[in-house]
PDB file of C-alpha atoms in Angstrom:
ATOM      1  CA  UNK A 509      24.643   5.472 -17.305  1.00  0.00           C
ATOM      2  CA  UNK A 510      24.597   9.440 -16.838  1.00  0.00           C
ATOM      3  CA  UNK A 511      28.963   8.752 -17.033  1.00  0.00           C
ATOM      4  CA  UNK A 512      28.550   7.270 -20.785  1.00  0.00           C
ATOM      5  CA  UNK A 513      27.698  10.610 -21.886  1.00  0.00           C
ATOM      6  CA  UNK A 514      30.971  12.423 -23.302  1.00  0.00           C
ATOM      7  CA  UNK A 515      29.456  14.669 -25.193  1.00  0.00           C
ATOM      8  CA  UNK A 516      29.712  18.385 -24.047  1.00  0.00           C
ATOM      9  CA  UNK A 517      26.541  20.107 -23.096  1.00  0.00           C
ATOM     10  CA  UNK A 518      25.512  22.909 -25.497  1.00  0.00           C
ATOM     11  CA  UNK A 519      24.110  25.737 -22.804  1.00  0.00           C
ATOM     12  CA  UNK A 520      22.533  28.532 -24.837  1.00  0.00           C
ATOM     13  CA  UNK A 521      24.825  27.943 -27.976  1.00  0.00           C
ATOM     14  CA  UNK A 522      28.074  27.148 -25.898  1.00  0.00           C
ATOM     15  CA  UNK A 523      29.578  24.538 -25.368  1.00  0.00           C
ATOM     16  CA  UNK A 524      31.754  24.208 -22.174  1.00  0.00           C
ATOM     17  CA  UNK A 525      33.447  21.318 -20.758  1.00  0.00           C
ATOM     18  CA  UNK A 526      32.031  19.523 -17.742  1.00  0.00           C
ATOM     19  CA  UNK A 527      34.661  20.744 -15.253  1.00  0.00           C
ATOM     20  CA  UNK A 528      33.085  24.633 -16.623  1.00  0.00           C
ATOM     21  CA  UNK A 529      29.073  23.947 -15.783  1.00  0.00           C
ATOM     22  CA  UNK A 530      26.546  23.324 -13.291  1.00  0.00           C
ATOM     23  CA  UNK A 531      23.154  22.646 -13.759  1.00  0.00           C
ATOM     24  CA  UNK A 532      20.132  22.486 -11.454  1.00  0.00           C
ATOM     25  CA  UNK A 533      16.576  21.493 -12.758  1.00  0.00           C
ATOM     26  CA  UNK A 534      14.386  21.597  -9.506  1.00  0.00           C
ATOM     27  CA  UNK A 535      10.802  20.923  -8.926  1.00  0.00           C
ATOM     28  CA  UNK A 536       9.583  21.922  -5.404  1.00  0.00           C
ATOM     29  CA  UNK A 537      13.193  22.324  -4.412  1.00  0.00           C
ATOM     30  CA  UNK A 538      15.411  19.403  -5.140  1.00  0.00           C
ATOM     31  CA  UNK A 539      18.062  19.551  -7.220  1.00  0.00           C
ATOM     32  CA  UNK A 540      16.982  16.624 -10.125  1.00  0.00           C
ATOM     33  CA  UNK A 541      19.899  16.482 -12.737  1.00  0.00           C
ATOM     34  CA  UNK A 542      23.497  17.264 -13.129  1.00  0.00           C
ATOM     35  CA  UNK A 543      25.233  18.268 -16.602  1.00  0.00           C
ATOM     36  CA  UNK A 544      25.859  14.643 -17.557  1.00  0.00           C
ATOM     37  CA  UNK A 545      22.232  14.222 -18.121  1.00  0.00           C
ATOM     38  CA  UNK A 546      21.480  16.813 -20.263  1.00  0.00           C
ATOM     39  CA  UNK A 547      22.824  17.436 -24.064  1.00  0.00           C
ATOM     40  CA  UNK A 548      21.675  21.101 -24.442  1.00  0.00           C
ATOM     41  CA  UNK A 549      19.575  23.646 -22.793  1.00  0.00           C
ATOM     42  CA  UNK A 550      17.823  26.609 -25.506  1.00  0.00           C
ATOM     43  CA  UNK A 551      16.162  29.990 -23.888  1.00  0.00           C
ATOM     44  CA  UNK A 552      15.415  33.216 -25.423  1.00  0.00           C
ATOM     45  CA  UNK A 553      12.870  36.009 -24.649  1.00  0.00           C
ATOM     46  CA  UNK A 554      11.565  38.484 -26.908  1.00  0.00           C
ATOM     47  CA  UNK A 555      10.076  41.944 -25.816  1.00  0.00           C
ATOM     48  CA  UNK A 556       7.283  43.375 -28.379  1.00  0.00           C
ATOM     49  CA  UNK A 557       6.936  46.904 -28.349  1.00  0.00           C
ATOM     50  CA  UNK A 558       3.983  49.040 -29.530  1.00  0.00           C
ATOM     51  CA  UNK A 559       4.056  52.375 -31.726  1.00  0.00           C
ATOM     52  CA  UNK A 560       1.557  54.828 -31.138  1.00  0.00           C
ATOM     53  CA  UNK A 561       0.974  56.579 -34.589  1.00  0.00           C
ATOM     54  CA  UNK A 562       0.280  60.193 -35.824  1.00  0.00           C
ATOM     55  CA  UNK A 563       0.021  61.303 -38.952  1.00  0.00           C
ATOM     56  CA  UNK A 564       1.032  57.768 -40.539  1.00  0.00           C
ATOM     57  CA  UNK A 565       4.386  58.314 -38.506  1.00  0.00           C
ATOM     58  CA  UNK A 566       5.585  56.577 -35.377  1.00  0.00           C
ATOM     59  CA  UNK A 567       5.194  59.113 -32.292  1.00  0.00           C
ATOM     60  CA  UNK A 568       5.839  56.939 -29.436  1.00  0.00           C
ATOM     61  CA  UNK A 569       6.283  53.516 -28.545  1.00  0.00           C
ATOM     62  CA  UNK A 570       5.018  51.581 -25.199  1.00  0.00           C
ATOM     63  CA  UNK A 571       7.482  49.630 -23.074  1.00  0.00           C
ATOM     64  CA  UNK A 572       6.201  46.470 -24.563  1.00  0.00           C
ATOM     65  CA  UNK A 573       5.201  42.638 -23.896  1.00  0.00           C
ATOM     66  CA  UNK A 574       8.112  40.161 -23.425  1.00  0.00           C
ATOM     67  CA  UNK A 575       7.710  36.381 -24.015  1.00  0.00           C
ATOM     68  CA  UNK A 576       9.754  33.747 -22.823  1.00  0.00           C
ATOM     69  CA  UNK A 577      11.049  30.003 -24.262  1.00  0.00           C
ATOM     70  CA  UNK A 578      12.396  27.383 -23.270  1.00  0.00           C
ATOM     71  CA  UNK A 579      13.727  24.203 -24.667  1.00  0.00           C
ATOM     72  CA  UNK A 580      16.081  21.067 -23.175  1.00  0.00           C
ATOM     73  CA  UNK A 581      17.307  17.460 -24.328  1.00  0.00           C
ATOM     74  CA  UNK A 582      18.404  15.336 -21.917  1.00  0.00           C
ATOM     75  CA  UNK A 583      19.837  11.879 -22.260  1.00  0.00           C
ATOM     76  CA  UNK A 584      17.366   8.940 -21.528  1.00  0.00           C
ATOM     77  CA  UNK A 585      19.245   8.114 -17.535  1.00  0.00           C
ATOM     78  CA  UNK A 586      18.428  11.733 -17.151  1.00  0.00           C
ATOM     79  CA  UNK A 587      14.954  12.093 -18.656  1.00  0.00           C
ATOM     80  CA  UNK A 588      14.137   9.195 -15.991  1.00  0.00           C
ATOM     81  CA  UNK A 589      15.350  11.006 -12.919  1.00  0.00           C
ATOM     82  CA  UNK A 590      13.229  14.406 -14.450  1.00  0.00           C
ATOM     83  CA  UNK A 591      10.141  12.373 -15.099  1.00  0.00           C
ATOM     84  CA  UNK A 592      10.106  10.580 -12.106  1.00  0.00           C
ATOM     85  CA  UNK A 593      10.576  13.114  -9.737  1.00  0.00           C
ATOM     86  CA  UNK A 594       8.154  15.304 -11.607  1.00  0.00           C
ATOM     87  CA  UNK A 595       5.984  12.402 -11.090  1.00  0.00           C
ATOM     88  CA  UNK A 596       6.494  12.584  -7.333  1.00  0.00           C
ATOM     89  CA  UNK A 597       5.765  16.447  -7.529  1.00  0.00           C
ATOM     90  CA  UNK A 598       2.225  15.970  -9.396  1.00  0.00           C
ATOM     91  CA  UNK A 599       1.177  12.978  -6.580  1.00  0.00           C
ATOM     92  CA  UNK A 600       2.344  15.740  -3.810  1.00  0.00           C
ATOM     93  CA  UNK A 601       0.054  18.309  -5.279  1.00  0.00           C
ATOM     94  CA  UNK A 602      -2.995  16.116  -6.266  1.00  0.00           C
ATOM     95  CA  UNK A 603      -2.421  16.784  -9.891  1.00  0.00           C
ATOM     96  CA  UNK A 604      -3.648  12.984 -10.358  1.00  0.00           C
ATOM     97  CA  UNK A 605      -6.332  12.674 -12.738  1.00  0.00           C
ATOM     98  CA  UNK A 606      -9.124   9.409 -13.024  1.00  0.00           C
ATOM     99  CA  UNK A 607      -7.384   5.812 -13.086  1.00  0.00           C
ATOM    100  CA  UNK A 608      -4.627   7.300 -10.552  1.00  0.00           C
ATOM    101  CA  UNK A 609      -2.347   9.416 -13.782  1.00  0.00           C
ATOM    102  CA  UNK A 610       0.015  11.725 -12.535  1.00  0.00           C
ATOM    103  CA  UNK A 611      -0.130  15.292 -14.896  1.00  0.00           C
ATOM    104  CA  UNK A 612       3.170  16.022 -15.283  1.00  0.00           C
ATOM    105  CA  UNK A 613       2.582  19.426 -17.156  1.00  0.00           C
ATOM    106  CA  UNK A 614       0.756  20.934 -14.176  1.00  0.00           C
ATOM    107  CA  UNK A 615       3.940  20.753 -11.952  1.00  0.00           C
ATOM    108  CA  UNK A 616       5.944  24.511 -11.743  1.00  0.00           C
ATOM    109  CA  UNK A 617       9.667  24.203 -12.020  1.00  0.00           C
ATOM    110  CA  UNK A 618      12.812  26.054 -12.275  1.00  0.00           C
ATOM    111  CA  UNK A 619      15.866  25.438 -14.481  1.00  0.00           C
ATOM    112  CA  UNK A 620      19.229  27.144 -13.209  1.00  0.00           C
ATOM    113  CA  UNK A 621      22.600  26.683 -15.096  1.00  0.00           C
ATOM    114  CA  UNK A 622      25.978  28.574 -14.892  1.00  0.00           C
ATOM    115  CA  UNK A 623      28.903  28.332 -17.120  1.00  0.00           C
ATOM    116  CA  UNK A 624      32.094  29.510 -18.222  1.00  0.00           C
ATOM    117  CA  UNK A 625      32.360  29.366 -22.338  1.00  0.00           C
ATOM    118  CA  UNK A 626      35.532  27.971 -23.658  1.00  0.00           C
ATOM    119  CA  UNK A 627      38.521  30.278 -23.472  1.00  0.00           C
ATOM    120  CA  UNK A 628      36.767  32.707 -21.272  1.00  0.00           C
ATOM    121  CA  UNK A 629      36.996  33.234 -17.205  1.00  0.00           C
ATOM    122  CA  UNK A 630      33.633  34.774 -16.911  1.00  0.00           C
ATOM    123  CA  UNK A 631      30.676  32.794 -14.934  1.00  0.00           C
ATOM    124  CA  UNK A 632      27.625  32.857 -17.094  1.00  0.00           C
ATOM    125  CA  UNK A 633      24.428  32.297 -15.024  1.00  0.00           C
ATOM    126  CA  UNK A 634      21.177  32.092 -16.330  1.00  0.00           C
ATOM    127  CA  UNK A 635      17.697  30.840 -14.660  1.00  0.00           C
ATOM    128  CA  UNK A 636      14.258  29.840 -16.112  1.00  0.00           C
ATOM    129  CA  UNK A 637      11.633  30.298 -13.845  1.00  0.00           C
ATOM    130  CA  UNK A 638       8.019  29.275 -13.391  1.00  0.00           C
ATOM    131  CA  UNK A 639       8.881  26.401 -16.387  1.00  0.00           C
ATOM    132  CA  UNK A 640       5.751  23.927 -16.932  1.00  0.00           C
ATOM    133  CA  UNK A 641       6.206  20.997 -19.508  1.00  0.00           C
ATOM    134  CA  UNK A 642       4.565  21.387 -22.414  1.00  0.00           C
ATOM    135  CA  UNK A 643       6.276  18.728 -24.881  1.00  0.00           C
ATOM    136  CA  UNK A 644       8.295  15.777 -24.840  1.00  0.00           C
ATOM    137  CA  UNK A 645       9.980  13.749 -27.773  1.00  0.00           C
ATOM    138  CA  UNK A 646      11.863  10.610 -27.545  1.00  0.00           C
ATOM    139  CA  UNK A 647      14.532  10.109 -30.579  1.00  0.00           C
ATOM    140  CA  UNK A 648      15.870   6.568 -30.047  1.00  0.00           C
ATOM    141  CA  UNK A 649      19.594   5.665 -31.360  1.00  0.00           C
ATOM    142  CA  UNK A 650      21.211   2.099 -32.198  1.00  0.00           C
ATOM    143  CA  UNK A 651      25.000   2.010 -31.513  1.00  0.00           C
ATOM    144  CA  UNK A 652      26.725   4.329 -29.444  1.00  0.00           C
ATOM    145  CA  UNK A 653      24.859   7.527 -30.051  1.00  0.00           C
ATOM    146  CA  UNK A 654      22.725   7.925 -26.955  1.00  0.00           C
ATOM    147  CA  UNK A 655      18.565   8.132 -26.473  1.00  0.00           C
ATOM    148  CA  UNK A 656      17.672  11.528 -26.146  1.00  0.00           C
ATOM    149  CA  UNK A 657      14.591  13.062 -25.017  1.00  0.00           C
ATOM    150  CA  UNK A 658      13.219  16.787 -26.136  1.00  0.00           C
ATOM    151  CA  UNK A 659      11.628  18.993 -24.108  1.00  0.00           C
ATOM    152  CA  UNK A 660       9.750  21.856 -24.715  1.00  0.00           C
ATOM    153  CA  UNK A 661       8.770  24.007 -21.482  1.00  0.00           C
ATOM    154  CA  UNK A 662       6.402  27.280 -20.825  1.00  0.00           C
ATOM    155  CA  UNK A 663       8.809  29.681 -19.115  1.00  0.00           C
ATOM    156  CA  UNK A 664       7.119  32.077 -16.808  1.00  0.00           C
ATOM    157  CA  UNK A 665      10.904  34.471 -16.495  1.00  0.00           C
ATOM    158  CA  UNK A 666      13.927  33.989 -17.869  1.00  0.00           C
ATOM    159  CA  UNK A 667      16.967  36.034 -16.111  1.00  0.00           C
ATOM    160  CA  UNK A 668      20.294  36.916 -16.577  1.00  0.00           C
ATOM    161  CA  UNK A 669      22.937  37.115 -13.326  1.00  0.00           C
ATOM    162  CA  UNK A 670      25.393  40.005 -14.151  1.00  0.00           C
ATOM    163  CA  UNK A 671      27.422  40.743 -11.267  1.00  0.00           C
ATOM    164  CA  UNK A 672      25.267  39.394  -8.858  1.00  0.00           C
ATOM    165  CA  UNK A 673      21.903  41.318  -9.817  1.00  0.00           C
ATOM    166  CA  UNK A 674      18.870  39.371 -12.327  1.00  0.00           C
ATOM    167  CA  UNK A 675      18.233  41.042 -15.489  1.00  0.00           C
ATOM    168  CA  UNK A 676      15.654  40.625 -17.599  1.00  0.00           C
ATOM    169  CA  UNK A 677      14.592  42.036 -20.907  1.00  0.00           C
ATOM    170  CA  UNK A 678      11.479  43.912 -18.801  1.00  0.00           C
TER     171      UNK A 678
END
């Protein structure tokens, strides 16, 4: 079913074709999805800074707080494979709670995806890290638009490659 999907993935606002991305979505180190199962991947991180005041004036600022966020929607085929093997994450660890339900939320992942935008050669890579689930939303279709699922995750780091070396805002 993951082959029915001909719409391009949208990876941080871009959207490049299939032949330009990779994705990898992998709970305790197995690769779970591949672009065909996901419609578009959102991350961001935001650094706060604080002012130290004199006088009613800034004087100085501190090197801040950063915050990370995720967000993904994959395709129902794919939403299986993610859930499932999520599933088989939780069991592994003993996140099982009373009546034998697996708690998908409590499972640490990591989200890696490189691409090259449209009329561009350069290799975009970007990784979430230390992702837990924290929402899911299922937005059924009739015809030939395709069941998506949302996902909203808690991202523990979000980095940038740039010529082989992770950046991050701090």
């Amino acid at each position: 079913m993951a082959g029915a999907n001909n719409e391009y993935p949208l990876l941080d606002g871009f959207a490049p074709s299939w032949a330009d991305c990779t994705l990898k979505i992998q709970a305790t180190g197995v690769s779970l999805l591949t672009a065909r199962d996901v419609k578009s991947i959102n991350s961001g991180s935001t650094v706060e800074v604080g002012t130290q005041m004199a006088g009613g004036r800034p004087k100085q600022t501190t090197s801040g707080s950063v915050s990370h966020e995720g967000s993904f929607t994959l395709y129902l085929s794919g939403a299986l494979l993610f859930e499932r093997a999520l599933k088989d994450a939780a069991v592994a660890a003993g996140f099982v709670r009373d009546g034998g339900v697996a708690q998908l939320s409590l499972v640490h992942f990591q989200i890696d995806y490189v691409f090259t935008p449209p009329g561009s050669t350069q290799i975009w890579e970007r990784r979430m890290k230390g992702c837990r689930l924290l929402s899911d939303a299922e937005a059924p279709a009739e015809g030939t638009d395709a069941t998506t699922v949302d996902y909203k995750v808690f991202v523990t780091e979000r980095v940038k490659l740039v010529d082989g070396i992770e950046c991050a805002l701090l």
